[in-house]
Amino acid sequence: QVQLVESGGGLVQAGGSLRLSCAASGRTFGNYAMGWFRQAPGKEREFVAAISWSDGSTKYADSVKGRFTISRDNAKNTGYLQMSSLKPEDTAVYYCAAGFTILGARSYDYDYWGQGTQVTVSS
């Protein structure tokens, strides 16, 4: 089992940037695939990005391609989501997740979840 804690959310102006962090404890983080999801008020949780545990390959939702970058530092047991050119539509609670499905894009592909961190983009 792995425990995940997100941080780095906040209030930013449209066009700005934020880097979210996902600190992991428990089993070696390098053994897990990692993903990021988000949920806006009144909407279902949606896939944002994923990164494999093997070769570091990545996958992104079309809505964030070219703006967001997912990465991980297994030595630090930490995952990241670098967000740039933020839009008001990006406002949501962001969750990191860990599991064993390579580049999973569905919530059920992941076994462990953080508590979420709020990202609000003003216009």
mmCIF file of C-alpha atoms in Angstrom:
data_model
loop_
_atom_site.group_PDB
_atom_site.id
_atom_site.type_symbol
_atom_site.label_atom_id
_atom_site.label_comp_id
_atom_site.label_asym_id
_atom_site.label_seq_id
_atom_site.Cartn_x
_atom_site.Cartn_y
_atom_site.Cartn_z
ATOM 1 C CA GLN A 1 0.000 0.000 0.000
ATOM 2 C CA VAL A 2 1.050 3.587 -0.635
ATOM 3 C CA GLN A 3 -0.164 6.830 0.934
ATOM 4 C CA LEU A 4 -0.374 9.965 -1.225
ATOM 5 C CA VAL A 5 -0.552 13.636 -0.244
ATOM 6 C CA GLU A 6 -1.010 16.401 -2.826
ATOM 7 C CA SER A 7 0.217 19.958 -2.382
ATOM 8 C CA GLY A 8 0.886 23.065 -4.442
ATOM 9 C CA GLY A 9 -2.640 24.123 -5.313
ATOM 10 C CA GLY A 10 -3.831 27.679 -4.969
ATOM 11 C CA LEU A 11 -5.335 30.696 -6.692
ATOM 12 C CA VAL A 12 -3.698 31.909 -9.896
ATOM 13 C CA GLN A 13 -4.567 34.273 -12.707
ATOM 14 C CA ALA A 14 -5.400 32.936 -16.143
ATOM 15 C CA GLY A 15 -2.194 32.327 -18.065
ATOM 16 C CA GLY A 16 -0.226 31.583 -14.926
ATOM 17 C CA SER A 17 1.495 28.406 -13.770
ATOM 18 C CA LEU A 18 1.447 26.027 -10.825
ATOM 19 C CA ARG A 19 3.334 22.871 -9.961
ATOM 20 C CA LEU A 20 1.467 20.253 -7.996
ATOM 21 C CA SER A 21 3.357 17.705 -5.938
ATOM 22 C CA CYS A 22 2.319 14.248 -4.796
ATOM 23 C CA ALA A 23 4.358 12.927 -1.889
ATOM 24 C CA ALA A 24 4.194 9.169 -1.418
ATOM 25 C CA SER A 25 4.975 6.930 1.519
ATOM 26 C CA GLY A 26 4.747 3.204 2.078
ATOM 27 C CA ARG A 27 5.894 0.902 -0.697
ATOM 28 C CA THR A 28 8.570 2.094 -3.082
ATOM 29 C CA PHE A 29 6.897 4.675 -5.314
ATOM 30 C CA GLY A 30 8.864 3.490 -8.314
ATOM 31 C CA ASN A 31 6.809 0.293 -8.322
ATOM 32 C CA TYR A 32 3.629 2.200 -9.199
ATOM 33 C CA ALA A 33 2.170 3.888 -12.197
ATOM 34 C CA MET A 34 0.963 7.402 -11.388
ATOM 35 C CA GLY A 35 -1.920 9.481 -12.648
ATOM 36 C CA TRP A 36 -3.560 12.846 -12.072
ATOM 37 C CA PHE A 37 -7.301 13.464 -12.142
ATOM 38 C CA ARG A 38 -9.451 16.500 -11.461
ATOM 39 C CA GLN A 39 -13.017 17.191 -10.467
ATOM 40 C CA ALA A 40 -14.840 20.480 -10.922
ATOM 41 C CA PRO A 41 -18.014 21.365 -8.979
ATOM 42 C CA GLY A 42 -21.009 19.497 -10.339
ATOM 43 C CA LYS A 43 -18.919 17.429 -12.750
ATOM 44 C CA GLU A 44 -17.513 13.925 -12.816
ATOM 45 C CA ARG A 45 -13.890 13.216 -12.072
ATOM 46 C CA GLU A 46 -11.860 13.367 -15.275
ATOM 47 C CA PHE A 47 -8.480 12.092 -16.366
ATOM 48 C CA VAL A 48 -5.662 14.609 -16.699
ATOM 49 C CA ALA A 49 -2.341 12.778 -17.155
ATOM 50 C CA ALA A 50 -0.505 9.533 -16.445
ATOM 51 C CA ILE A 51 3.085 8.295 -16.362
ATOM 52 C CA SER A 52 4.373 4.724 -16.431
ATOM 53 C CA TRP A 53 6.607 3.152 -13.788
ATOM 54 C CA SER A 54 8.939 1.627 -16.387
ATOM 55 C CA ASP A 55 10.092 3.808 -19.289
ATOM 56 C CA GLY A 56 8.487 7.068 -18.192
ATOM 57 C CA SER A 57 6.062 7.219 -21.095
ATOM 58 C CA THR A 58 3.192 9.655 -20.600
ATOM 59 C CA LYS A 59 -0.391 10.234 -21.632
ATOM 60 C CA TYR A 60 -2.471 13.415 -21.473
ATOM 61 C CA ALA A 61 -6.064 14.420 -21.839
ATOM 62 C CA ASP A 62 -6.608 16.450 -25.002
ATOM 63 C CA SER A 63 -7.709 19.426 -22.927
ATOM 64 C CA VAL A 64 -4.275 19.784 -21.289
ATOM 65 C CA LYS A 65 -1.864 18.639 -24.012
ATOM 66 C CA GLY A 66 0.908 21.146 -24.548
ATOM 67 C CA ARG A 67 0.145 22.918 -21.274
ATOM 68 C CA PHE A 68 0.623 20.309 -18.533
ATOM 69 C CA THR A 69 3.621 18.052 -17.895
ATOM 70 C CA ILE A 70 3.589 15.003 -15.648
ATOM 71 C CA SER A 71 6.822 13.753 -14.115
ATOM 72 C CA ARG A 72 8.126 11.721 -11.215
ATOM 73 C CA ASP A 73 11.215 11.469 -9.056
ATOM 74 C CA ASN A 74 11.271 7.947 -7.697
ATOM 75 C CA ALA A 75 14.290 8.651 -5.492
ATOM 76 C CA LYS A 76 12.215 11.290 -3.687
ATOM 77 C CA ASN A 77 8.987 9.263 -3.777
ATOM 78 C CA THR A 78 7.295 12.240 -5.378
ATOM 79 C CA GLY A 79 5.224 12.863 -8.478
ATOM 80 C CA TYR A 80 4.551 16.216 -10.115
ATOM 81 C CA LEU A 81 2.124 17.957 -12.403
ATOM 82 C CA GLN A 82 3.503 21.140 -13.948
ATOM 83 C CA MET A 83 0.632 23.281 -15.181
ATOM 84 C CA SER A 84 1.186 26.244 -17.491
ATOM 85 C CA SER A 85 -1.052 28.579 -19.489
ATOM 86 C CA LEU A 86 -3.803 27.913 -16.993
ATOM 87 C CA LYS A 87 -7.392 28.622 -17.964
ATOM 88 C CA PRO A 88 -10.496 29.165 -15.821
ATOM 89 C CA GLU A 89 -11.719 25.797 -17.131
ATOM 90 C CA ASP A 90 -8.821 24.167 -15.254
ATOM 91 C CA THR A 91 -10.391 25.119 -11.920
ATOM 92 C CA ALA A 92 -10.958 21.903 -9.980
ATOM 93 C CA VAL A 93 -9.774 19.735 -7.140
ATOM 94 C CA TYR A 94 -6.758 17.810 -8.402
ATOM 95 C CA TYR A 95 -6.017 14.284 -7.197
ATOM 96 C CA CYS A 96 -2.957 12.122 -7.642
ATOM 97 C CA ALA A 97 -3.330 8.375 -7.842
ATOM 98 C CA ALA A 98 -1.143 5.266 -7.913
ATOM 99 C CA GLY A 99 -1.728 1.816 -9.325
ATOM 100 C CA PHE A 100 -0.421 -0.881 -11.615
ATOM 101 C CA THR A 101 -2.176 -0.059 -14.883
ATOM 102 C CA ILE A 102 0.216 1.491 -17.369
ATOM 103 C CA LEU A 103 -1.072 4.878 -18.561
ATOM 104 C CA GLY A 104 -4.506 4.220 -17.116
ATOM 105 C CA ALA A 105 -7.079 6.898 -17.905
ATOM 106 C CA ARG A 106 -9.964 5.693 -15.757
ATOM 107 C CA SER A 107 -10.482 6.027 -12.024
ATOM 108 C CA TYR A 108 -10.734 2.250 -11.616
ATOM 109 C CA ASP A 109 -7.221 1.873 -13.028
ATOM 110 C CA TYR A 110 -5.859 3.205 -9.726
ATOM 111 C CA ASP A 111 -5.860 1.748 -6.240
ATOM 112 C CA TYR A 112 -4.570 4.611 -4.095
ATOM 113 C CA TRP A 113 -5.610 8.258 -3.986
ATOM 114 C CA GLY A 114 -4.546 11.464 -2.316
ATOM 115 C CA GLN A 115 -6.915 13.855 -0.556
ATOM 116 C CA GLY A 116 -6.888 16.412 -3.358
ATOM 117 C CA THR A 117 -5.649 19.979 -3.695
ATOM 118 C CA GLN A 118 -7.724 22.915 -4.928
ATOM 119 C CA VAL A 119 -6.651 24.805 -8.031
ATOM 120 C CA THR A 120 -8.580 27.979 -8.847
ATOM 121 C CA VAL A 121 -7.847 29.992 -11.986
ATOM 122 C CA SER A 122 -9.302 33.489 -12.102
ATOM 123 C CA SER A 123 -10.129 35.500 -15.210
#
